[in-house]
Short mmCIF file of C-alpha atoms in Angstrom, two decimals:
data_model
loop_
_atom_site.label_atom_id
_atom_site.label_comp_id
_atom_site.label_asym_id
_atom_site.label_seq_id
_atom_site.Cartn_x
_atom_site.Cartn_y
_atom_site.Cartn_z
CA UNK A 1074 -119.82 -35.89 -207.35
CA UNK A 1075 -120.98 -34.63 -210.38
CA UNK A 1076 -120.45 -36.65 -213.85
CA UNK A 1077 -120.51 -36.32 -217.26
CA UNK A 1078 -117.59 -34.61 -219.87
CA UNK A 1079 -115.28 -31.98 -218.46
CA UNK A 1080 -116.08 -28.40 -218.96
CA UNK A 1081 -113.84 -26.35 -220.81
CA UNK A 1082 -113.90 -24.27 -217.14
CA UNK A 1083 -113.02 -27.35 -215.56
CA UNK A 1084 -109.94 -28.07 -218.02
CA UNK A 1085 -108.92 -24.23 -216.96
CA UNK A 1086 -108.95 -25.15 -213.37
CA UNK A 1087 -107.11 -28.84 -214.21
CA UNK A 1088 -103.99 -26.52 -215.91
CA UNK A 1089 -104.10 -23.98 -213.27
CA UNK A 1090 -103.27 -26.87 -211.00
CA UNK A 1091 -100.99 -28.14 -212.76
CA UNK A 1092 -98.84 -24.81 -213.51
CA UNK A 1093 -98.94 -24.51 -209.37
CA UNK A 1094 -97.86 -28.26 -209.50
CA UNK A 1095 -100.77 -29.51 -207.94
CA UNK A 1096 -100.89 -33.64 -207.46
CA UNK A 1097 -104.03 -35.14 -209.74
CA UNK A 1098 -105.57 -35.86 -206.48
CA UNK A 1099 -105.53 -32.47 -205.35
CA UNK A 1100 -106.90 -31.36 -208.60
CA UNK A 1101 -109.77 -33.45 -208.60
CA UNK A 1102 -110.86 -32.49 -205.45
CA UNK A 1103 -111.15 -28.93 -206.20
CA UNK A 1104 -113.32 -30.22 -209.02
CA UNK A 1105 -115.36 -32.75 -207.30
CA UNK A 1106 -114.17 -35.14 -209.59
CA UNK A 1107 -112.53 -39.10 -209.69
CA UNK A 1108 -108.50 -39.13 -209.38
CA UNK A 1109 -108.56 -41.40 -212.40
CA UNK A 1110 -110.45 -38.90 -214.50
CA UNK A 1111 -108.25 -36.16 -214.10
CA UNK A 1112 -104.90 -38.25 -214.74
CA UNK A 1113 -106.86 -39.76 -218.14
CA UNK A 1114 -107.82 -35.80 -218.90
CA UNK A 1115 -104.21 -34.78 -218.46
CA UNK A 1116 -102.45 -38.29 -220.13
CA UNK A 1117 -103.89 -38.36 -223.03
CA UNK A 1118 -103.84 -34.61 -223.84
CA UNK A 1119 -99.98 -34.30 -223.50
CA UNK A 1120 -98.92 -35.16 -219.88
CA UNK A 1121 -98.53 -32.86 -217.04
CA UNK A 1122 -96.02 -30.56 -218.73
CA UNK A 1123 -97.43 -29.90 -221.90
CA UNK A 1124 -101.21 -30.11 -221.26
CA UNK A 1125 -103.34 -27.13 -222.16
CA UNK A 1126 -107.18 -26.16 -221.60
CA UNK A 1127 -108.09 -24.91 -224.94
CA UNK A 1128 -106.04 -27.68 -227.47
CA UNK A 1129 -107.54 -30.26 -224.62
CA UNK A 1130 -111.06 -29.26 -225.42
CA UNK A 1131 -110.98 -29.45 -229.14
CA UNK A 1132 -109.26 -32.46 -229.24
CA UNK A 1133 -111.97 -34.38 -226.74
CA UNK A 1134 -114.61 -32.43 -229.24
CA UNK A 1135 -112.73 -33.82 -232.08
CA UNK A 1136 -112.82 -37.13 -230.57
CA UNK A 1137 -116.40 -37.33 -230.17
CA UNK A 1138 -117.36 -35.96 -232.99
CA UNK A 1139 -115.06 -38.52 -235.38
CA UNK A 1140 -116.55 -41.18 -233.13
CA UNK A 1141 -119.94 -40.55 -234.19
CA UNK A 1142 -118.72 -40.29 -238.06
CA UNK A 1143 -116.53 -43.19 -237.47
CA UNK A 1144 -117.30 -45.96 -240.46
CA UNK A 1145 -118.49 -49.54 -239.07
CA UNK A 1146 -115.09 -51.11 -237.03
CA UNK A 1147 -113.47 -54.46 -239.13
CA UNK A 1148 -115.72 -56.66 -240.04
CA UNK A 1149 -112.98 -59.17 -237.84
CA UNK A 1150 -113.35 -56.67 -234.51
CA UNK A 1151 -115.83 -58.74 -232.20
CA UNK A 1152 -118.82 -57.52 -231.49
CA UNK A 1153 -119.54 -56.47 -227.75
CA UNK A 1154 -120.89 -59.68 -225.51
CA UNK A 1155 -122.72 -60.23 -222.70
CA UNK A 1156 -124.68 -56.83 -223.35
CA UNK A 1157 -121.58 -54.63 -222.58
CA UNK A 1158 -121.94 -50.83 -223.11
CA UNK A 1159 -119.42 -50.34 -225.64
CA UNK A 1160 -119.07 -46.73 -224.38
CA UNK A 1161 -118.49 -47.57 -220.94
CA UNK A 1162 -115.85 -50.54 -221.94
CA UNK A 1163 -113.89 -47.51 -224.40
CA UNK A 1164 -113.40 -45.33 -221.77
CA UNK A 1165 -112.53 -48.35 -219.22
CA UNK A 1166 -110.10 -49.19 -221.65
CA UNK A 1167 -108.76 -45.14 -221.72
CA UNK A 1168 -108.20 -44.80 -217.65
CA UNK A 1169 -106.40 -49.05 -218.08
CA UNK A 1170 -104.25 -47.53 -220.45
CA UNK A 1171 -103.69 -44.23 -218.32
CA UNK A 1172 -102.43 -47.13 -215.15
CA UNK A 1173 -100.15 -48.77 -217.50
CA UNK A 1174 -98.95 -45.84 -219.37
CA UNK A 1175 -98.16 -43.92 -215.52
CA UNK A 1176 -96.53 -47.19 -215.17
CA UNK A 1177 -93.78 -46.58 -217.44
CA UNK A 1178 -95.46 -48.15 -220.94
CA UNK A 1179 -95.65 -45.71 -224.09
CA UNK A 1180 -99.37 -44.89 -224.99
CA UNK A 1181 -99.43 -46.98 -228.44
CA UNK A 1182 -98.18 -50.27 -226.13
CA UNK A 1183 -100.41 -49.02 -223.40
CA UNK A 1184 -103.18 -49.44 -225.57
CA UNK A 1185 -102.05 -52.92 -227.09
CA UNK A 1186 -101.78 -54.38 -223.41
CA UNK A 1187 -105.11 -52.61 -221.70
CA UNK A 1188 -106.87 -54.57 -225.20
CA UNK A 1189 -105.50 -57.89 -224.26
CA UNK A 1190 -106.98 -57.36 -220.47
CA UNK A 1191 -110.28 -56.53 -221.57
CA UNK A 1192 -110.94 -59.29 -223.98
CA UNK A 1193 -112.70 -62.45 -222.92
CA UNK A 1194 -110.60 -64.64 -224.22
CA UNK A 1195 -107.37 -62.97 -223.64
CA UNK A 1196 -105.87 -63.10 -226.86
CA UNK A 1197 -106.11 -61.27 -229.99
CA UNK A 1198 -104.33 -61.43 -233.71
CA UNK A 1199 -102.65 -58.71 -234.94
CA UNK A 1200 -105.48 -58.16 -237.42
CA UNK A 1201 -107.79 -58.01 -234.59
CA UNK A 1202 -105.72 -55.16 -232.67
CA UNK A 1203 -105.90 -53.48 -235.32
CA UNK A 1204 -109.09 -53.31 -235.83
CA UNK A 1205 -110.31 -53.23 -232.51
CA UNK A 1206 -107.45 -50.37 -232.02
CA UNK A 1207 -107.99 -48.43 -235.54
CA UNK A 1208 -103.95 -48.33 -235.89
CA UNK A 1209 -101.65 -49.92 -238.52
CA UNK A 1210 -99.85 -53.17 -238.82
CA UNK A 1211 -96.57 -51.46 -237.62
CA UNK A 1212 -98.16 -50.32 -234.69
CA UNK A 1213 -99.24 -53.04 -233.21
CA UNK A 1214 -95.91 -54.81 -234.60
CA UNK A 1215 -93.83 -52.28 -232.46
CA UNK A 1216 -96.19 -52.63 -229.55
CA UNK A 1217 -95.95 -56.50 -229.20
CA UNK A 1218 -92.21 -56.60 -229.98
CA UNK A 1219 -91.86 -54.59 -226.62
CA UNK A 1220 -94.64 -56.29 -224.50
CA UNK A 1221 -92.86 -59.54 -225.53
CA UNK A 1222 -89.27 -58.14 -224.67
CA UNK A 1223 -90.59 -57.17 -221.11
CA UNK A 1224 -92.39 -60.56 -220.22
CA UNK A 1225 -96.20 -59.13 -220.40
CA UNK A 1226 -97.07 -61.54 -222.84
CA UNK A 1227 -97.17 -64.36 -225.03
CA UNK A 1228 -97.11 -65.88 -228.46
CA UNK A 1229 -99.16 -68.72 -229.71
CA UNK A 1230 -100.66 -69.97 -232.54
CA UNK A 1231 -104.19 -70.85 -233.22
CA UNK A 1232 -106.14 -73.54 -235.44
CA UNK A 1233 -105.76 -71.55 -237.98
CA UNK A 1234 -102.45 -71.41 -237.75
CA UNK A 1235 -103.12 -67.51 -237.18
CA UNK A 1236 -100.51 -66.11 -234.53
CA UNK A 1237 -102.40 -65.10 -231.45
CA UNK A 1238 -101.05 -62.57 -229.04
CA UNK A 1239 -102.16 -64.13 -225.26
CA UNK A 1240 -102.19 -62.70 -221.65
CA UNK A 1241 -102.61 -65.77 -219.47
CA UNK A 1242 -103.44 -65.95 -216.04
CA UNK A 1243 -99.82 -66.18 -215.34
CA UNK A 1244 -98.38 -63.30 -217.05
CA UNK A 1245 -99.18 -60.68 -213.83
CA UNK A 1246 -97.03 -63.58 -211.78
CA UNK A 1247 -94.41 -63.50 -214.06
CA UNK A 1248 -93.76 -59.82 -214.33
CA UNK A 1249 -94.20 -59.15 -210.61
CA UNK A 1250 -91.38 -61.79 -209.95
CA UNK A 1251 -89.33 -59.70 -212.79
CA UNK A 1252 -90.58 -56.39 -211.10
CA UNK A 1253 -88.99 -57.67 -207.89
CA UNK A 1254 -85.65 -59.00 -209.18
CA UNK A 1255 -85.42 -55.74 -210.81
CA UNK A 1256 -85.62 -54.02 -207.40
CA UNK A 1257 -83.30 -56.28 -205.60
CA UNK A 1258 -80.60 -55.66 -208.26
CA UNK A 1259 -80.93 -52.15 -206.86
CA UNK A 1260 -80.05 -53.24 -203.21
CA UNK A 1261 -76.66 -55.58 -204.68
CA UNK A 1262 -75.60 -51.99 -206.57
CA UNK A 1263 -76.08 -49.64 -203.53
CA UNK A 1264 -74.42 -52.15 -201.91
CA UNK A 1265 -71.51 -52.26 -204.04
CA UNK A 1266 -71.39 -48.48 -203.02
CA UNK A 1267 -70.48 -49.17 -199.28
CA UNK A 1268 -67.46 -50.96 -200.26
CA UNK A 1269 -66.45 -47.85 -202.65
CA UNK A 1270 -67.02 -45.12 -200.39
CA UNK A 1271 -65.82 -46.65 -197.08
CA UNK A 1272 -68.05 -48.61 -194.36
CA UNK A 1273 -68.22 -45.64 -191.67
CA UNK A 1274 -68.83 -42.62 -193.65
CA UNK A 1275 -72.03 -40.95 -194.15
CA UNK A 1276 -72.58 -42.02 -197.78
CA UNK A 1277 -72.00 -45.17 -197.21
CA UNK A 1278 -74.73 -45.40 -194.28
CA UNK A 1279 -77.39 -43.83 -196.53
CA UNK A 1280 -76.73 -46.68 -199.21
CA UNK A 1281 -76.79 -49.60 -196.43
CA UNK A 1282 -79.82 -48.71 -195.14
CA UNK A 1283 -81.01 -47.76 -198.94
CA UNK A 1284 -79.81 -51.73 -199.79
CA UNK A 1285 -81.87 -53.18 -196.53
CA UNK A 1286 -85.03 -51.26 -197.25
CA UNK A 1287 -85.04 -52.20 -200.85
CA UNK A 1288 -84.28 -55.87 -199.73
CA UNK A 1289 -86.97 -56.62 -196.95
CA UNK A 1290 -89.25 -54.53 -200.14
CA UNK A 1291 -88.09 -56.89 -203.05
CA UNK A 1292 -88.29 -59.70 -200.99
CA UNK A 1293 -91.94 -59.37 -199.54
CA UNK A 1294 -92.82 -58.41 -202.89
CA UNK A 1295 -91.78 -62.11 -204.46
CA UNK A 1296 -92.80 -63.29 -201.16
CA UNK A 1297 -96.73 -61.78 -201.63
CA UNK A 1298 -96.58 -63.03 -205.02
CA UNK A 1299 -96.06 -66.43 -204.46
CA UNK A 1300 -98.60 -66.66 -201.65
CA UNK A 1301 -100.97 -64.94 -203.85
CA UNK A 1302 -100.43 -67.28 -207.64
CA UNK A 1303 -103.65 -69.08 -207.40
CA UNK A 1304 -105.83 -66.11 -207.45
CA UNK A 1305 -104.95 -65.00 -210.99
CA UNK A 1306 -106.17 -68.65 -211.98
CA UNK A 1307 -109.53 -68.20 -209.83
CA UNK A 1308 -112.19 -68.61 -212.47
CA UNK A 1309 -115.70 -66.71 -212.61
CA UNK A 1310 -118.81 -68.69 -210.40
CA UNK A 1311 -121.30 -69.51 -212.85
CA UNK A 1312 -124.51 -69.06 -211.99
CA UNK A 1313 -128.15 -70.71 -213.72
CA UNK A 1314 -128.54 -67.85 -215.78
CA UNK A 1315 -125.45 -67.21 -216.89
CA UNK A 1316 -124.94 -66.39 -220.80
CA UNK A 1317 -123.81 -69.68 -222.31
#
């Protein structure tokens, strides 16, 4: 599988594809090429309906070449730790913020969130973000205001008496369980519809068995997630030469 940037022949191929409404998977085996590489390619250069080769290939050359321009980040942006490639954790960060951003997030929260995830400690300031992010004050404002109205994370302050923005180990629980109320709330509407449009017609069949499916779903899901807490508070072995 061959790796490296995308051609400007490959981006051709990628909107040819999509024009015949070809899934990313498809696309990307045409190409010999990772799933997650062509749904980063095609997120972050204006989603499936607006993506084209030729604006998609300047803007990655723009990218790269601003990168190597780019002024030193905030002097408050932490340095990279345990001998990470900060190359390889940017564009780690680009497909996380591709998952959540398929997931129903809006890029600028998308990139808040995947931030949080990758840090160490799990928690950044709003100076930080921004920093780390290169976007304003609002931005990150906006961002947190709707990660915080959805449950994805948390608010704390530090010794500093700094506000801190935190994903702890149980904020994956927490909107999971949400997730799955969310679903079942779908089964008590659909539900609802039986009633309406009278128990022995055809409509009324299709929601039942809509309303039972999305149960025995929403209810495995809380089910899985309960069975499954601890793990998210697993923490790393440590080994004799690990970086103290």
């Amino acid at each position: 599988m061959p790796g490296g940037r995308l051609t400007q022949q490959e981006r051709q191929q990628i909107a040819l594809g999509l024009a015949d409404s070809l899934p990313y998977a498809e696309i990307a085996r045409r190409l010999d090429r990772p799933t997650s590489t062509i749904t980063r390619e095609v997120m972050r250069n204006g989603g499936p309906t607006a993506y084209r080769a030729d604006l998609a290939h300047r803007a990655t050359e723009h990218r790269a070449h601003r990168r190597r321009k780019a002024a030193p980040r905030d002097p408050g942006t932490p340095p990279q730790a345990h001998g990470r490639d900060a190359e390889a954790v940017r564009e780690y960060e680009e497909s996380f913020t591709t998952v959540f951003m398929q997931s129903g997030l809006p890029k600028m929260t998308a990139r808040v969130l995947a931030s949080l995830y990758t840090t160490d400690a799990g928690s950044l300031t709003a100076s930080e973000l921004a920093g780390r992010l290169q976007i304003s004050p609002a931005s990150v404002s906006k961002a947190i205001a709707f990660l915080e109205g959805q449950g994805l994370i948390r608010r704390e302050r530090d010794e500093r008496r700094r506000e801190r923005y935190v994903v702890d180990d149980d904020v994956m629980y927490q909107s999971t369980m949400a997730s799955a109320r969310a679903t079942a709330h779908l089964s008590e509407v659909a539900r609802q519809g039986v009633g309406i449009l009278g128990p022995n017609t055809p409509a009324a069949a299709r929601l039942e068995n809509i309303a039972r499916f999305v149960d025995f779903v929403s209810e495995s899901i809380a089910r899985a997630a309960d069975q499954a807490r601890e793990i998210l508070h697993a923490k790393p072995e440590t080994t004799s030469d690990s970086v103290t």
